[in-house]
Amino acid sequence: MAGKQTRKKVRWAPSQASPGTDPALGDFAIPTHDPPLAPRDEVIFLLHTGAEIEHALLVQYLYAAYSLKPPREVPPEHAAKVRAWKKTMLDIAREEMGHLITVQNLLRLIGGPLNLEREDYPFRSQLYPFRFRLEPLSKDSLAKYVVAEMPNISDPTDENKAIIARATNTSTMQVNHVGIIYARVLHLFSEPHSSSKYHLADEDFVGNIGTRQAHYGSWGGAAPVLVPDISNRSEAIFAITELAEQGEGMDDSLTRPSHYQRLLSIYREFPEPGEWEPSYRVPIDPNTGTSEGMDEDWNPEDDQGQITNPRSLKWAKLFNLRYRMLLAYLSHFLQTDGPLLDEGADYASRGLLNKWTFDEMRHLSQVASKLATLPRTEVTEGDPGSSDRAGAPFELPYTLNLPDREEDRWRTHAAVLDAAVHLEQSIEAAHTEDAQDVLLQSLMQSDSTALDLLRAVTSGVPAEHKSDFAKVVRLLEDGVRGFRIGVHHNFWRGCTRDQFVALSIFDNPLFATRPDGTFDAASSNLIKALRGEPPFDVPEEPGDGSYDPSHYPRMPAEHPPLPPQAIDYIYHWIESGCPDSDPPAQVAIPAEQ
């Protein structure tokens, strides 16, 4: 992948329609590269730019979401709105992650290099929507997000014009629509025709790439997270259309609210400055560095976001390490093939990369939320700056490139994870308030387990896997990516084996027994739910709008089904009498905090 994007220079001719632009694209004509690029090369360039934009947007949306106060800290009449805003911002960020992965699949389809980079602080371009800026959620920042995601509106309303003007004033530069990129990419992917032959040729497509792509079954979270299979031109066109319509879309759908529509809804509800404050005073562009020794790209305003409180600074650096791990695991996954689980439902090496990527998504969310409660600077009691909070810096590592040799990639992961463990130990030792911190202890335990598995992979010695009850709980937890789900939540958390087998969900026992008292897997609701058998056999969104309260969707709802190996393992565990782990009577995964 490309190196860090801090001084990227692209030569453009004056804005005009690109070669072969479809007249139907109208105002979506974009600047022309000088010299002109061949269609495949232009697609790769635009997809690289799209990937960087998706990455930058998801990071900015995450930071904005983490800046929101918990409902208990806002006026009671606004608590429900703030909770809904945070959920919406996080949902959109997750969907942007799906877009980022989908772009990698498109690059793989045409044999282009993958790209997980993103715009860095000083970089600007005619194609980027606005200058990258981590900032608390506000009416001004929402205006930029709305305009960036806005579809091509030929006759904008007065409200649209006011939002565009506000976004332009806020960003001090024109805010570009992201949709122009995908409009052009969609045109280049379309079938050549007599009026325009400036399209991808059939020989530009690479075959037999399915094993090296990401798929919804591995990467899909909630149903709106799009990671469609892409193996040919028509599937690529479908994927681009879906991606564009969900986010930056060329079609302002009312049945499936786009990012634009959801952000516009928040904008309309969000208070003006000087009214009540839904966001913490987290810094703009938080960072862990100093201006000393920086080159001409350094912006003096960045000092205003510098985290100097010793305790907060360590947590910020831990956040950066975990951000690096997430990107490295994702990159490594996309450069390998093979199954996620072996026949015994234990993780294959590629499955570990998939699991650890999702683990780091959760860890980043947890550490970012903590940083928003910590002081940015060293302050004394009564200091007017004492309410200034720290924030998640999202600083890119010195490189996202991975070594060429597979064994060296795993060594790289181990080195970064080892650095995280040492930093966690330093936090624990230096700050009494963190010594018993639940999050810190959870991270240390998770990292210790991951290091053991990494060492097993690099040494070639098989790792010892949990079995029996603990393994069943792990399979269920990983099936929802470790995130909190549904109205019944993650019911397996906080349970011993005996408590688990006695559970009922909405008065439906999870486990069935035969007349002789033995467990009956085939008749157990847990297996029926995982397999999608009656009464767990209805679509999550019935096409005819009907609803039968006696039937339910397949579990886990709004997530891909568990892999067959996982369901088979749980089935045989039940048939074997639901044996406990060793030592017995232990909680496999703690209850939600």
Coordinates of C-alpha atoms in Angstrom, one line a residue:
M1 CA 0.0 0.0 0.0
A2 CA 1.1 3.6 -0.5
G3 CA 3.0 5.5 2.2
K4 CA 1.6 8.1 4.5
Q5 CA -0.3 10.8 2.6
T6 CA 1.0 14.2 3.9
R7 CA 2.5 15.8 0.7
K8 CA 0.5 14.2 -2.1
K9 CA 0.5 16.3 -5.2
V10 CA -1.8 15.6 -8.1
R11 CA -1.7 17.6 -11.3
W12 CA -5.2 18.5 -12.6
A13 CA -6.4 20.4 -15.7
P14 CA -9.2 22.9 -15.2
S15 CA -12.4 21.4 -14.2
Q16 CA -14.2 19.8 -17.1
A17 CA -15.8 16.6 -18.0
S18 CA -13.4 13.7 -18.0
P19 CA -12.7 11.8 -21.2
G20 CA -15.7 9.7 -22.1
T21 CA -17.9 11.2 -19.4
D22 CA -21.5 10.2 -19.8
P23 CA -23.6 13.3 -20.4
A24 CA -26.2 11.8 -18.1
L25 CA -23.8 12.5 -15.2
G26 CA -24.4 16.2 -15.7
D27 CA -23.0 18.2 -12.8
F28 CA -21.0 15.1 -11.7
A29 CA -18.3 15.9 -14.2
I30 CA -15.0 16.0 -12.4
P31 CA -11.5 17.5 -13.0
T32 CA -9.4 15.8 -15.6
H33 CA -6.0 14.3 -14.6
D34 CA -3.1 15.8 -16.6
P35 CA -1.9 13.8 -18.4
P36 CA -5.0 11.8 -19.0
L37 CA -5.1 8.3 -17.4
A38 CA -6.1 5.1 -19.1
P39 CA -9.5 3.9 -17.8
R40 CA -8.1 1.2 -15.5
D41 CA -5.5 3.6 -14.1
E42 CA -8.1 6.2 -13.5
V43 CA -10.4 3.8 -11.7
I44 CA -7.5 2.8 -9.4
F45 CA -6.7 6.4 -8.7
L46 CA -10.4 7.3 -8.0
L47 CA -10.9 4.2 -5.8
H48 CA -7.7 5.0 -3.9
T49 CA -9.1 8.5 -3.3
G50 CA -12.5 7.0 -2.4
A51 CA -10.9 4.7 0.1
E52 CA -9.0 7.6 1.7
I53 CA -12.2 9.6 1.9
E54 CA -14.2 6.7 3.4
H55 CA -11.5 6.2 6.0
A56 CA -11.3 9.9 6.8
L57 CA -15.1 10.2 7.1
L58 CA -15.5 7.2 9.4
V59 CA -12.7 8.5 11.7
Q60 CA -14.3 12.0 11.9
Y61 CA -17.8 10.5 12.5
L62 CA -16.4 8.3 15.2
Y63 CA -14.7 11.2 16.9
A64 CA -17.9 13.3 16.7
A65 CA -19.9 10.4 18.2
Y66 CA -17.4 10.0 21.1
S67 CA -17.6 13.7 21.8
L68 CA -21.2 13.5 22.8
K69 CA -22.0 13.4 26.5
P70 CA -23.8 10.5 28.0
P71 CA -27.6 11.1 28.4
R72 CA -27.2 11.6 32.2
E73 CA -25.1 14.7 31.6
V74 CA -27.5 16.6 29.4
P75 CA -30.9 18.1 30.3
P76 CA -33.4 15.3 30.8
E77 CA -35.7 16.5 28.0
H78 CA -32.8 16.1 25.5
A79 CA -31.4 12.7 26.8
A80 CA -33.2 10.5 24.3
K81 CA -32.1 12.7 21.4
V82 CA -28.4 12.7 22.4
R83 CA -28.6 8.9 22.7
A84 CA -30.1 8.6 19.3
W85 CA -27.6 11.0 17.7
K86 CA -24.7 8.9 19.0
K87 CA -26.2 5.7 17.7
T88 CA -26.8 7.3 14.3
M89 CA -23.2 8.6 14.1
L90 CA -21.8 5.2 15.1
D91 CA -24.0 3.4 12.6
I92 CA -22.9 5.7 9.8
A93 CA -19.3 5.2 10.8
R94 CA -19.7 1.4 10.7
E95 CA -21.3 1.7 7.2
E96 CA -18.3 3.8 6.1
M97 CA -16.1 0.9 7.3
G98 CA -18.2 -1.4 5.0
H99 CA -17.6 1.1 2.2
L100 CA -13.9 1.1 2.8
I101 CA -13.7 -2.7 2.6
T102 CA -15.9 -2.7 -0.5
V103 CA -13.5 -0.4 -2.2
Q104 CA -10.7 -2.8 -1.5
N105 CA -12.8 -5.6 -3.1
L106 CA -13.2 -3.4 -6.2
L107 CA -9.5 -2.8 -6.3
R108 CA -8.9 -6.5 -6.0
L109 CA -11.3 -7.1 -8.9
I110 CA -9.2 -5.1 -11.4
G111 CA -5.8 -6.1 -10.0
G112 CA -5.1 -2.7 -8.3
P113 CA -3.1 -2.2 -5.2
L114 CA -5.1 -2.0 -2.0
N115 CA -5.2 1.2 0.0
L116 CA -6.2 1.8 3.7
E117 CA -4.6 5.2 3.9
R118 CA -6.5 8.4 4.7
E119 CA -6.1 12.1 4.3
D120 CA -3.8 13.5 7.0
Y121 CA -4.2 16.9 8.6
P122 CA -2.4 19.2 6.1
F123 CA -3.5 17.5 2.9
R124 CA -6.2 19.0 0.6
S125 CA -7.5 18.1 -2.9
Q126 CA -10.1 19.0 -5.4
L127 CA -11.7 15.6 -4.7
Y128 CA -11.7 15.5 -0.9
P129 CA -14.9 16.8 0.6
F130 CA -13.2 19.1 3.1
R131 CA -10.1 19.5 5.2
F132 CA -9.6 16.6 7.6
R133 CA -10.6 17.8 11.0
L134 CA -11.3 15.9 14.2
E135 CA -13.8 18.1 16.2
P136 CA -16.7 17.7 18.6
L137 CA -20.1 17.4 17.1
S138 CA -21.6 20.8 16.4
K139 CA -24.0 22.5 14.1
D140 CA -21.1 23.7 12.0
S141 CA -19.4 20.3 11.7
L142 CA -22.8 18.7 10.9
A143 CA -23.2 21.3 8.0
K144 CA -20.0 20.0 6.4
Y145 CA -21.0 16.4 6.8
V146 CA -24.4 17.0 5.3
V147 CA -22.9 18.8 2.3
A148 CA -20.3 16.1 1.7
E149 CA -22.9 13.4 1.7
M150 CA -25.5 15.5 -0.2
P151 CA -26.8 14.0 -3.5
N152 CA -26.8 15.9 -6.7
I153 CA -29.7 18.3 -6.1
S154 CA -30.5 20.3 -9.3
D155 CA -32.8 22.7 -7.5
P156 CA -31.6 23.1 -3.9
T157 CA -34.0 24.4 -1.3
D158 CA -33.4 27.5 0.8
E159 CA -32.4 25.1 3.6
N160 CA -29.8 23.3 1.4
K161 CA -28.4 26.7 0.3
A162 CA -28.1 27.8 3.9
I163 CA -26.3 24.6 5.0
I164 CA -23.9 24.8 2.0
A165 CA -23.1 28.4 2.9
R166 CA -22.5 27.5 6.6
A167 CA -20.3 24.5 5.6
T168 CA -18.2 26.7 3.3
N169 CA -17.8 29.4 5.9
T170 CA -16.9 26.8 8.5
S171 CA -14.3 24.9 6.4
T172 CA -12.9 28.1 4.7
M173 CA -13.0 26.2 1.4
Q174 CA -15.6 24.7 -0.9
V175 CA -17.1 21.5 0.4
N176 CA -17.1 18.9 -2.3
H177 CA -19.7 16.2 -2.8
V178 CA -18.3 12.7 -2.4
G179 CA -20.8 11.4 -5.0
I180 CA -18.8 12.8 -7.9
I181 CA -16.1 10.1 -7.4
Y182 CA -18.5 7.2 -7.4
A183 CA -20.5 8.6 -10.4
R184 CA -17.3 8.6 -12.4
V185 CA -16.3 5.1 -11.1
L186 CA -19.7 3.8 -12.0
H187 CA -19.4 5.1 -15.5
L188 CA -16.0 3.6 -16.0
F189 CA -17.2 0.2 -14.8
S190 CA -20.2 0.2 -17.1
E191 CA -20.3 -1.8 -20.3
P192 CA -18.6 0.0 -23.3
H193 CA -21.1 1.3 -25.9
S194 CA -20.9 3.0 -29.2
S195 CA -21.2 6.6 -28.0
S196 CA -18.4 6.2 -25.5
K197 CA -15.7 3.6 -25.3
Y198 CA -13.9 5.1 -22.4
H199 CA -14.7 2.2 -20.0
L200 CA -12.9 -0.8 -18.4
A201 CA -12.3 -3.5 -20.9
D202 CA -13.2 -7.2 -20.1
E203 CA -9.4 -8.0 -19.9
D204 CA -9.1 -5.4 -17.0
F205 CA -11.0 -7.8 -14.7
V206 CA -9.2 -10.4 -12.7
G207 CA -10.8 -13.8 -12.2
N208 CA -10.8 -16.3 -9.2
I209 CA -10.3 -13.6 -6.5
G210 CA -13.1 -14.7 -4.2
T211 CA -10.8 -16.2 -1.6
R212 CA -8.9 -13.0 -1.2
Q213 CA -11.9 -10.7 -0.9
A214 CA -13.8 -9.7 2.2
H215 CA -17.3 -11.1 2.4
Y216 CA -20.5 -10.1 4.3
G217 CA -20.3 -13.3 6.3
S218 CA -17.0 -12.3 7.7
W219 CA -17.3 -8.5 7.8
G220 CA -21.0 -7.6 7.9
G221 CA -22.2 -6.3 11.2
A222 CA -25.7 -5.0 11.2
A223 CA -27.7 -5.5 8.0
P224 CA -26.9 -2.0 6.6
V225 CA -23.2 -2.7 6.6
L226 CA -22.6 -3.4 2.9
V227 CA -19.9 -5.8 1.9
P228 CA -21.3 -7.4 -1.3
D229 CA -19.6 -10.2 -3.2
I230 CA -17.8 -8.7 -6.3
S231 CA -16.5 -11.1 -8.9
N232 CA -17.4 -9.5 -12.2
R233 CA -18.5 -6.3 -13.9
S234 CA -22.2 -6.5 -13.1
E235 CA -21.6 -7.3 -9.4
A236 CA -19.2 -4.3 -9.3
I237 CA -21.8 -2.0 -10.7
F238 CA -24.3 -3.3 -8.2
A239 CA -21.8 -2.7 -5.3
I240 CA -20.9 0.8 -6.5
T241 CA -24.6 1.7 -6.8
E242 CA -25.5 0.4 -3.4
L243 CA -22.5 2.1 -1.8
A244 CA -23.4 5.5 -3.5
E245 CA -27.0 5.3 -2.6
Q246 CA -26.4 4.4 1.0
G247 CA -24.0 7.2 1.7
E248 CA -23.1 9.8 -0.9
G249 CA -25.8 8.6 -3.2
M250 CA -27.1 9.8 -6.5
D251 CA -30.6 8.8 -5.4
D252 CA -32.1 10.5 -2.4
S253 CA -34.1 7.4 -1.2
L254 CA -36.9 7.8 1.3
T255 CA -37.3 4.1 2.0
R256 CA -33.7 3.6 3.1
P257 CA -32.4 6.8 4.7
S258 CA -29.0 7.7 3.4
H259 CA -26.1 9.1 5.4
Y260 CA -27.2 12.5 4.0
Q261 CA -30.8 12.2 5.2
R262 CA -29.7 10.9 8.7
L263 CA -27.1 13.7 9.1
L264 CA -29.6 16.3 7.9
S265 CA -32.1 15.0 10.6
I266 CA -29.4 15.5 13.3
Y267 CA -28.5 18.9 11.9
R268 CA -32.1 20.1 12.2
E269 CA -32.4 19.0 15.8
F270 CA -28.9 20.1 17.0
P271 CA -28.7 23.2 19.1
E272 CA -27.1 26.4 18.0
P273 CA -23.9 27.6 19.8
G274 CA -24.8 29.2 23.1
E275 CA -27.8 26.9 23.7
W276 CA -27.4 23.7 25.8
E277 CA -24.2 21.7 25.2
P278 CA -24.6 18.1 24.0
S279 CA -20.8 17.7 23.4
Y280 CA -17.8 17.6 25.7
R281 CA -15.1 20.2 25.2
V282 CA -12.8 17.7 23.4
P283 CA -10.0 19.3 21.4
I284 CA -9.9 20.0 17.7
D285 CA -7.3 17.7 16.1
P286 CA -6.0 16.1 19.3
N287 CA -2.4 14.9 19.1
T288 CA 0.3 13.4 21.2
G289 CA 3.2 15.4 19.6
T290 CA 4.9 18.7 19.9
S291 CA 5.7 21.5 17.4
E292 CA 9.5 21.3 18.2
G293 CA 11.4 20.0 15.2
M294 CA 8.3 19.8 12.9
D295 CA 8.5 20.7 9.2
E296 CA 6.6 23.4 7.3
D297 CA 3.5 21.2 7.2
W298 CA 3.0 21.7 10.9
N299 CA 0.0 23.8 11.7
P300 CA 0.6 26.0 14.9
E301 CA -3.1 25.4 15.7
D302 CA -2.3 21.8 16.3
D303 CA -0.6 22.8 19.6
Q304 CA -4.1 23.7 20.8
G305 CA -5.1 20.1 20.5
Q306 CA -1.9 18.7 22.1
I307 CA -2.5 16.3 25.0
T308 CA -0.1 17.1 27.7
N309 CA -1.6 15.6 30.9
P310 CA 0.7 12.6 31.6
R311 CA -2.0 10.1 32.3
S312 CA -4.2 11.2 29.4
L313 CA -1.2 11.2 27.1
K314 CA -0.5 7.5 27.8
W315 CA -4.1 6.6 27.1
A316 CA -3.9 8.6 23.8
K317 CA -0.7 6.7 22.8
L318 CA -2.4 3.5 23.7
F319 CA -5.3 4.5 21.4
N320 CA -2.8 5.1 18.6
L321 CA -1.3 1.7 19.0
R322 CA -4.7 0.1 18.8
Y323 CA -5.6 2.1 15.7
R324 CA -2.4 0.8 14.1
M325 CA -3.2 -2.8 15.1
L326 CA -6.7 -2.5 13.6
L327 CA -5.4 -1.3 10.2
A328 CA -2.6 -3.8 10.2
Y329 CA -5.0 -6.8 10.9
L330 CA -7.4 -5.6 8.2
S331 CA -4.6 -5.1 5.7
H332 CA -3.1 -8.5 6.4
F333 CA -6.5 -10.2 6.1
L334 CA -7.0 -8.7 2.7
Q335 CA -3.6 -10.0 1.5
T336 CA -4.3 -13.7 2.5
D337 CA -6.8 -16.4 1.8
G338 CA -8.0 -19.5 3.6
P339 CA -10.8 -20.4 6.0
L340 CA -11.7 -18.4 9.1
L341 CA -12.4 -21.5 11.2
D342 CA -11.0 -25.0 11.1
E343 CA -13.2 -28.1 11.2
G344 CA -13.1 -28.0 15.0
A345 CA -14.5 -24.4 15.0
D346 CA -11.2 -23.0 16.2
Y347 CA -9.7 -20.0 14.5
A348 CA -7.4 -20.5 11.6
S349 CA -4.8 -17.7 11.2
R350 CA -7.0 -15.7 8.8
G351 CA -9.8 -16.0 11.3
L352 CA -7.7 -14.5 14.0
L353 CA -7.1 -11.5 11.8
N354 CA -10.8 -11.1 11.3
K355 CA -11.6 -11.5 15.0
W356 CA -8.8 -9.1 16.1
T357 CA -10.0 -6.4 13.7
F358 CA -13.4 -6.4 15.3
D359 CA -11.8 -6.6 18.8
E360 CA -9.9 -3.4 18.0
M361 CA -13.0 -1.7 16.8
R362 CA -14.5 -2.2 20.2
H363 CA -11.3 -1.4 22.0
L364 CA -11.0 1.9 20.1
S365 CA -14.5 2.8 21.0
Q366 CA -13.9 2.1 24.7
V367 CA -10.6 4.0 24.9
A368 CA -12.0 6.9 22.9
S369 CA -14.9 7.2 25.3
K370 CA -12.5 7.2 28.2
L371 CA -10.3 9.9 26.7
A372 CA -13.3 12.2 26.4
T373 CA -13.6 12.1 30.2
L374 CA -9.9 12.8 30.9
P375 CA -8.2 16.2 31.1
R376 CA -6.2 17.3 28.1
T377 CA -3.7 19.4 30.1
E378 CA -2.3 19.5 33.6
V379 CA -4.7 21.8 35.5
T380 CA -5.2 23.0 39.0
E381 CA -8.4 23.3 40.9
G382 CA -10.3 26.4 39.8
D383 CA -8.4 26.7 36.5
P384 CA -10.9 27.8 33.7
G385 CA -9.2 25.2 31.4
S386 CA -10.1 22.3 33.8
S387 CA -13.1 21.4 31.7
D388 CA -11.0 20.8 28.6
R389 CA -11.0 17.1 27.8
A390 CA -8.6 14.9 25.9
G391 CA -9.7 13.1 22.7
A392 CA -8.9 10.2 20.5
P393 CA -6.0 11.3 18.3
F394 CA -6.3 8.8 15.4
E395 CA -2.7 9.5 14.5
L396 CA -1.5 7.4 11.6
P397 CA 1.6 5.2 12.2
Y398 CA 4.9 5.8 10.4
T399 CA 3.8 3.2 7.8
L400 CA 0.8 0.9 7.0
N401 CA 3.0 -1.3 4.8
L402 CA 3.4 -4.9 5.9
P403 CA 6.4 -7.0 5.2
D404 CA 6.4 -9.2 2.1
R405 CA 7.0 -12.5 4.0
E406 CA 4.1 -14.0 5.8
E407 CA 6.1 -14.9 8.9
D408 CA 7.4 -11.3 9.2
R409 CA 3.9 -9.9 9.1
W410 CA 3.0 -11.9 12.2
R411 CA 6.2 -10.8 13.9
T412 CA 5.2 -7.2 13.2
H413 CA 1.8 -7.8 14.8
A414 CA 3.5 -9.3 17.8
A415 CA 5.9 -6.3 18.2
V416 CA 3.1 -3.7 18.1
L417 CA 1.0 -5.8 20.5
D418 CA 3.9 -6.2 22.9
A419 CA 4.4 -2.4 22.9
A420 CA 0.7 -2.0 23.8
V421 CA 1.1 -4.5 26.7
H422 CA 4.1 -2.6 28.1
L423 CA 2.3 0.7 27.8
E424 CA -0.7 -0.8 29.7
Q425 CA 1.6 -2.0 32.4
S426 CA 3.1 1.5 32.6
I427 CA -0.4 3.0 33.0
E428 CA -1.3 0.5 35.7
A429 CA 1.9 1.1 37.6
A430 CA 2.0 4.9 37.3
H431 CA -1.6 5.9 38.0
T432 CA -3.4 4.6 41.0
E433 CA -6.8 5.5 39.5
D434 CA -6.1 3.1 36.7
A435 CA -4.7 0.2 38.7
Q436 CA -8.1 -1.4 39.1
D437 CA -9.7 0.1 35.9
V438 CA -12.0 -2.4 34.4
L439 CA -11.2 -1.4 30.8
L440 CA -7.4 -1.5 31.4
Q441 CA -7.6 -4.9 33.0
S442 CA -9.8 -6.2 30.1
L443 CA -7.3 -4.9 27.6
M444 CA -4.4 -6.5 29.4
Q445 CA -6.2 -9.8 29.5
S446 CA -7.2 -9.7 25.8
D447 CA -3.7 -8.7 24.7
S448 CA -2.1 -11.4 26.8
T449 CA -4.3 -14.0 25.1
A450 CA -3.6 -12.5 21.6
L451 CA 0.1 -12.6 22.3
D452 CA 0.0 -16.3 23.2
L453 CA -1.8 -17.0 19.9
L454 CA 0.6 -14.8 17.9
R455 CA 3.6 -16.7 19.3
A456 CA 1.9 -20.0 18.5
V457 CA 1.4 -18.8 14.9
T458 CA 5.0 -17.6 14.5
S459 CA 6.5 -20.7 16.2
G460 CA 4.3 -23.2 14.4
V461 CA 3.3 -24.8 17.7
P462 CA -0.5 -25.3 17.9
A463 CA -2.2 -23.0 20.4
E464 CA -4.2 -24.4 23.3
H465 CA -7.9 -23.6 22.6
K466 CA -10.7 -23.3 25.1
S467 CA -13.1 -26.1 24.9
D468 CA -16.6 -27.1 26.0
F469 CA -18.7 -24.4 27.7
A470 CA -16.1 -21.6 27.3
K471 CA -15.8 -22.3 23.6
V472 CA -19.6 -22.2 23.0
V473 CA -19.8 -18.8 24.7
R474 CA -16.8 -17.6 22.6
L475 CA -18.5 -18.7 19.4
L476 CA -21.7 -16.9 20.3
E477 CA -19.9 -13.7 21.3
D478 CA -17.8 -13.7 18.2
G479 CA -20.9 -14.2 16.1
V480 CA -22.0 -10.7 17.0
R481 CA -18.4 -9.3 16.8
G482 CA -18.4 -8.8 20.5
F483 CA -20.9 -5.9 20.3
R484 CA -24.0 -5.5 22.5
I485 CA -27.0 -6.7 20.6
G486 CA -30.8 -6.9 20.5
V487 CA -33.5 -6.5 23.2
H488 CA -32.3 -9.7 24.9
H489 CA -28.6 -8.5 24.8
N490 CA -25.7 -10.9 24.9
F491 CA -27.5 -13.3 27.2
W492 CA -24.5 -15.7 27.5
R493 CA -22.4 -13.1 29.2
G494 CA -22.0 -13.3 33.0
C495 CA -23.2 -16.9 33.0
T496 CA -21.8 -20.1 34.4
R497 CA -22.5 -23.3 32.6
D498 CA -25.4 -24.2 34.9
Q499 CA -26.9 -20.8 34.6
F500 CA -26.6 -20.9 30.8
V501 CA -28.4 -24.2 30.3
A502 CA -31.2 -23.0 32.5
L503 CA -31.8 -19.8 30.6
S504 CA -35.1 -18.8 28.9
I505 CA -35.4 -15.9 26.5
F506 CA -38.9 -14.4 26.3
D507 CA -40.2 -17.5 28.2
N508 CA -38.6 -19.8 25.6
P509 CA -36.1 -22.2 27.1
L510 CA -32.8 -22.3 25.2
F511 CA -32.3 -26.0 25.7
A512 CA -34.6 -29.0 25.3
T513 CA -34.3 -32.4 27.0
R514 CA -35.6 -35.9 26.2
P515 CA -37.9 -37.9 28.5
D516 CA -34.8 -39.6 29.9
G517 CA -33.3 -36.2 30.9
T518 CA -30.6 -36.0 28.3
F519 CA -30.2 -32.9 26.2
D520 CA -31.8 -32.8 22.8
A521 CA -29.9 -30.5 20.5
A522 CA -32.2 -30.7 17.5
S523 CA -35.2 -29.6 19.6
S524 CA -33.3 -26.9 21.5
N525 CA -34.3 -23.3 20.6
L526 CA -30.7 -22.3 20.6
I527 CA -29.9 -24.6 17.6
K528 CA -33.2 -23.8 15.9
A529 CA -32.4 -20.0 16.2
L530 CA -28.9 -20.5 14.9
R531 CA -30.0 -22.6 11.9
G532 CA -33.0 -20.5 11.0
E533 CA -35.5 -23.3 11.7
P534 CA -39.1 -22.6 12.8
P535 CA -40.1 -20.5 14.7
F536 CA -36.9 -18.6 13.9
D537 CA -37.5 -18.6 10.1
V538 CA -39.0 -15.2 9.1
P539 CA -37.1 -12.5 7.2
E540 CA -36.0 -9.6 9.3
E541 CA -38.0 -7.3 7.0
P542 CA -41.0 -9.3 5.6
G543 CA -41.6 -8.0 2.0
D544 CA -45.3 -7.9 2.5
G545 CA -45.1 -5.9 5.7
S546 CA -46.7 -8.7 7.7
Y547 CA -45.6 -9.5 11.3
D548 CA -46.2 -12.8 13.1
P549 CA -45.4 -12.4 16.9
S550 CA -45.0 -16.2 17.2
H551 CA -42.1 -16.3 14.8
Y552 CA -38.7 -14.6 14.9
P553 CA -35.8 -13.9 12.6
R554 CA -32.8 -16.2 12.4
M555 CA -30.2 -15.5 15.1
P556 CA -28.1 -13.5 15.5
A557 CA -30.6 -10.9 14.2
E558 CA -29.1 -8.3 11.8
H559 CA -25.8 -10.2 11.6
P560 CA -24.5 -12.9 9.3
P561 CA -25.3 -16.5 10.4
L562 CA -22.7 -18.3 12.5
P563 CA -20.4 -20.4 10.4
P564 CA -21.5 -24.0 9.9
Q565 CA -18.5 -25.3 11.9
A566 CA -19.6 -23.1 14.9
I567 CA -23.2 -24.3 14.8
D568 CA -22.1 -28.0 14.5
Y569 CA -19.8 -27.6 17.5
I570 CA -22.6 -26.1 19.6
Y571 CA -24.9 -28.9 18.4
H572 CA -22.5 -31.7 19.4
W573 CA -21.7 -29.9 22.7
I574 CA -25.4 -30.1 23.6
E575 CA -25.7 -33.7 22.5
S576 CA -22.7 -34.5 24.7
G577 CA -24.5 -33.2 27.8
C578 CA -23.3 -29.6 27.7
P579 CA -20.0 -30.3 29.5
D580 CA -18.5 -27.5 31.6
S581 CA -15.0 -26.1 31.1
D582 CA -12.1 -27.0 33.3
P583 CA -12.1 -25.6 36.0
P584 CA -15.9 -25.8 36.2
A585 CA -18.5 -23.3 37.4
Q586 CA -16.6 -20.3 35.9
V587 CA -18.1 -17.4 34.0
A588 CA -16.7 -17.6 30.5
I589 CA -17.3 -13.9 29.5
P590 CA -18.0 -11.3 32.2
A591 CA -21.3 -9.5 32.2
E592 CA -21.6 -6.2 30.4
Q593 CA -20.2 -3.3 32.4

